[in-house]
Coordinates of C-alpha atoms in Angstrom, one line a residue:
M263 CA 0.0 0.0 0.0
T264 CA 1.4 3.4 -1.0
V265 CA 1.3 6.5 1.3
N266 CA -1.4 7.9 -0.8
D267 CA -3.4 4.7 -0.5
E268 CA -2.9 4.8 3.2
D269 CA -4.1 8.4 3.3
V270 CA -7.2 7.5 1.2
S271 CA -8.0 4.9 3.7
L272 CA -7.6 7.0 6.6
I273 CA -10.0 9.5 5.0
A274 CA -12.5 6.8 4.5
E275 CA -12.1 5.8 8.1
I276 CA -12.5 9.6 9.2
G277 CA -15.6 9.6 7.1
R278 CA -16.9 6.9 9.4
E279 CA -16.1 9.2 12.3
N280 CA -13.0 7.3 13.3
E281 CA -11.1 9.8 15.4
A282 CA -8.1 7.5 15.7
A283 CA -7.7 7.8 11.9
L284 CA -7.8 11.6 12.2
A285 CA -5.1 11.4 14.9
Q286 CA -3.1 9.4 12.5
L287 CA -3.5 11.7 9.5
M288 CA -2.7 14.7 11.8
A289 CA 0.5 13.1 13.0
R290 CA 1.5 12.9 9.3
Y291 CA 0.5 16.4 8.2
K292 CA 0.1 18.7 11.2
E293 CA 3.8 19.9 11.3
P294 CA 3.9 20.6 7.5
V295 CA 0.7 22.4 7.6
F296 CA 1.8 24.5 10.4
H297 CA 5.0 25.5 8.9
F298 CA 3.1 26.4 5.6
I299 CA 0.5 28.6 7.5
Y300 CA 3.1 30.2 9.6
R301 CA 4.7 31.5 6.6
Y302 CA 1.5 33.1 5.6
L303 CA 0.5 34.5 9.0
A304 CA 3.8 35.0 11.0
N305 CA 2.0 34.5 14.1
P306 CA 2.3 31.1 16.0
A307 CA -1.1 31.4 17.8
D308 CA -3.0 32.2 14.6
S309 CA -1.3 29.6 12.7
A310 CA -2.2 26.9 15.4
E311 CA -5.7 27.9 15.1
V312 CA -5.8 27.6 11.4
V313 CA -4.3 24.2 11.6
E314 CA -6.8 23.1 14.1
E315 CA -9.6 24.4 11.8
T316 CA -8.0 22.8 8.9
F317 CA -8.2 19.3 10.6
F318 CA -11.7 20.1 11.9
R319 CA -12.8 20.7 8.2
V320 CA -11.1 17.4 7.2
Y321 CA -13.0 15.8 9.8
Q322 CA -16.4 17.4 8.7
K323 CA -15.7 16.8 4.9
A324 CA -14.2 13.4 4.8
G325 CA -17.3 11.6 4.1
H326 CA -17.6 13.7 0.9
Y327 CA -13.8 13.5 -0.2
T328 CA -13.5 12.3 -3.8
P329 CA -9.9 11.3 -4.8
R330 CA -9.6 13.8 -7.7
A331 CA -6.3 14.9 -6.0
A332 CA -4.0 13.5 -3.4
V333 CA -5.1 13.7 0.2
K334 CA -2.2 15.9 0.9
T335 CA -3.2 18.3 -1.8
W336 CA -6.7 18.4 -0.5
I337 CA -5.5 19.2 3.0
F338 CA -3.2 22.0 1.8
S339 CA -6.1 23.5 -0.3
I340 CA -8.2 23.7 2.8
A341 CA -5.3 25.1 4.8
R342 CA -4.6 27.7 2.1
N343 CA -8.2 28.8 1.9
L344 CA -8.4 29.3 5.7
A345 CA -5.2 31.2 5.8
V346 CA -6.3 33.5 3.0
D347 CA -9.7 34.1 5.0
R348 CA -7.7 34.8 8.1
L349 CA -5.7 37.4 6.2
R350 CA -8.6 39.1 4.8
R351 CA -10.2 39.4 8.3
Q352 CA -6.9 40.8 9.5
K353 CA -6.8 43.5 6.9
K354 CA -10.3 44.6 7.7
L355 CA -9.4 44.9 11.3
R356 CA -6.1 46.8 10.8
G357 CA -7.7 50.2 11.1
Q358 CA -9.3 49.3 14.4
V359 CA -7.2 49.8 17.7
S360 CA -7.5 47.6 20.6
L361 CA -6.7 48.7 24.2
E362 CA -5.2 45.2 24.7
T363 CA -2.9 45.5 21.8
S364 CA 0.7 46.1 22.7
D365 CA 3.0 48.3 20.6
A366 CA 6.0 46.1 21.5
P367 CA 7.5 44.2 18.5
E368 CA 6.5 40.6 18.2
E369 CA 9.0 38.8 20.5
S370 CA 7.8 35.1 19.6
V371 CA 9.2 35.3 16.1
Y372 CA 12.6 36.9 16.8
A373 CA 14.6 36.6 20.1
P374 CA 15.1 39.8 22.0
I375 CA 18.5 41.4 21.9
H376 CA 19.3 40.3 25.5
Q377 CA 18.9 36.6 24.2
I378 CA 21.6 36.7 21.7
D379 CA 24.2 33.9 22.2
S380 CA 27.3 35.4 23.9
G381 CA 29.5 33.0 21.8
V382 CA 28.5 34.9 18.6
A383 CA 31.6 36.9 17.3
D384 CA 29.8 40.0 16.1
P385 CA 26.3 40.8 17.6
S386 CA 25.7 43.6 15.2
N387 CA 25.9 41.1 12.4
Q388 CA 23.3 39.0 14.0
L389 CA 21.1 42.0 14.4
K390 CA 21.5 42.9 10.7
S391 CA 20.6 39.4 9.7
R392 CA 17.5 39.5 11.9
E393 CA 16.5 42.7 10.2
A394 CA 17.2 41.4 6.9
L395 CA 14.8 38.4 7.7
R396 CA 12.2 40.8 9.0
Q397 CA 12.3 42.7 5.8
I398 CA 12.2 39.6 3.5
D399 CA 9.4 38.2 5.5
A400 CA 7.4 41.5 5.1
R401 CA 8.0 41.7 1.6
I402 CA 6.7 38.1 1.0
R403 CA 3.6 38.8 2.9
E404 CA 3.1 41.8 0.5
L405 CA 3.1 39.7 -2.6
P406 CA -0.2 39.4 -4.4
E407 CA -1.8 36.2 -3.2
K408 CA -1.5 34.5 -6.6
L409 CA 2.3 34.9 -6.4
R410 CA 2.6 34.4 -2.7
F411 CA 1.1 31.0 -2.3
P412 CA 3.3 29.3 -5.1
F413 CA 6.3 31.0 -3.9
I414 CA 5.7 29.9 -0.1
F415 CA 4.5 26.5 -1.0
C416 CA 7.3 25.4 -3.5
V417 CA 10.2 27.7 -2.6
L418 CA 10.0 28.1 1.0
E419 CA 8.2 24.9 2.0
D420 CA 9.8 22.8 -0.8
H421 CA 6.7 21.1 -2.2
A422 CA 6.4 19.9 -5.7
Y423 CA 5.2 22.4 -8.4
D424 CA 2.8 19.7 -9.6
E425 CA 1.2 19.6 -6.1
C426 CA 0.9 23.4 -6.2
A427 CA -0.7 23.2 -9.6
A428 CA -3.2 20.7 -8.3
I429 CA -4.3 23.1 -5.4
L430 CA -4.5 26.0 -7.4
R431 CA -6.2 24.0 -10.3
T432 CA -3.8 25.2 -12.9
N433 CA -0.9 23.9 -14.7
R434 CA 2.7 23.5 -13.9
K435 CA 3.9 26.2 -16.3
T436 CA 1.5 28.8 -14.4
V437 CA 3.1 27.8 -11.1
E438 CA 6.7 28.3 -12.6
T439 CA 5.8 31.7 -14.1
R440 CA 4.2 33.0 -10.8
I441 CA 7.2 31.9 -8.8
Y442 CA 9.5 33.7 -11.3
R443 CA 7.5 36.8 -10.9
A444 CA 7.4 36.5 -7.3
R445 CA 11.3 36.3 -7.2
K446 CA 11.5 39.2 -9.4
Q447 CA 9.2 41.3 -7.3
L448 CA 11.1 40.4 -4.2
R449 CA 14.4 41.2 -5.7
E450 CA 13.1 44.6 -6.8
A451 CA 11.3 45.2 -3.4
L452 CA 14.6 44.4 -1.4
A453 CA 17.2 45.7 -3.7
G454 CA 17.6 49.1 -1.8
F455 CA 17.6 47.5 1.5
L456 CA 20.1 44.7 0.7
Q457 CA 22.5 47.2 -0.7
N458 CA 22.5 49.0 2.6
T459 CA 23.3 45.9 4.6

């Protein structure tokens, strides 16, 4: 039995409300889905919520699954749609200010200065690297959705172009073109910053 056949069997069991099968499927895909979603949302709590919602949807819809695509592709399609929805909601809320929101930078993503390893030869280089990562991350999140998804899924998360094409219901050539355009836009957006570092 191939991995895909195992996945299809698990989905059939989940469709019969077998929670052990869901746990098995989650053990296989929860971490990769989290890493993928985290690249979209850059927030561990939001990413964990989206992963939970993804597998809840898998549980709900397993009885209606038809194997037009691999189970993995189906799961990532659900995760992508939920991440995009979450981003849309966040954009709507950007103009609203909460009294509970802190102005402090997100510390869960990047370690504070006082946590830099004392064995590092030049802490200023580490700070520059951290700022470069922030800039790159911000520019990736600013890419249009049709370019951002293939770039994150294929380049950053190292999934196959054909899987990406199946999720987007397009062809491999379109995925390649979108990744090329994403790289070009990122190079242009980061040109000035990278020259100054």
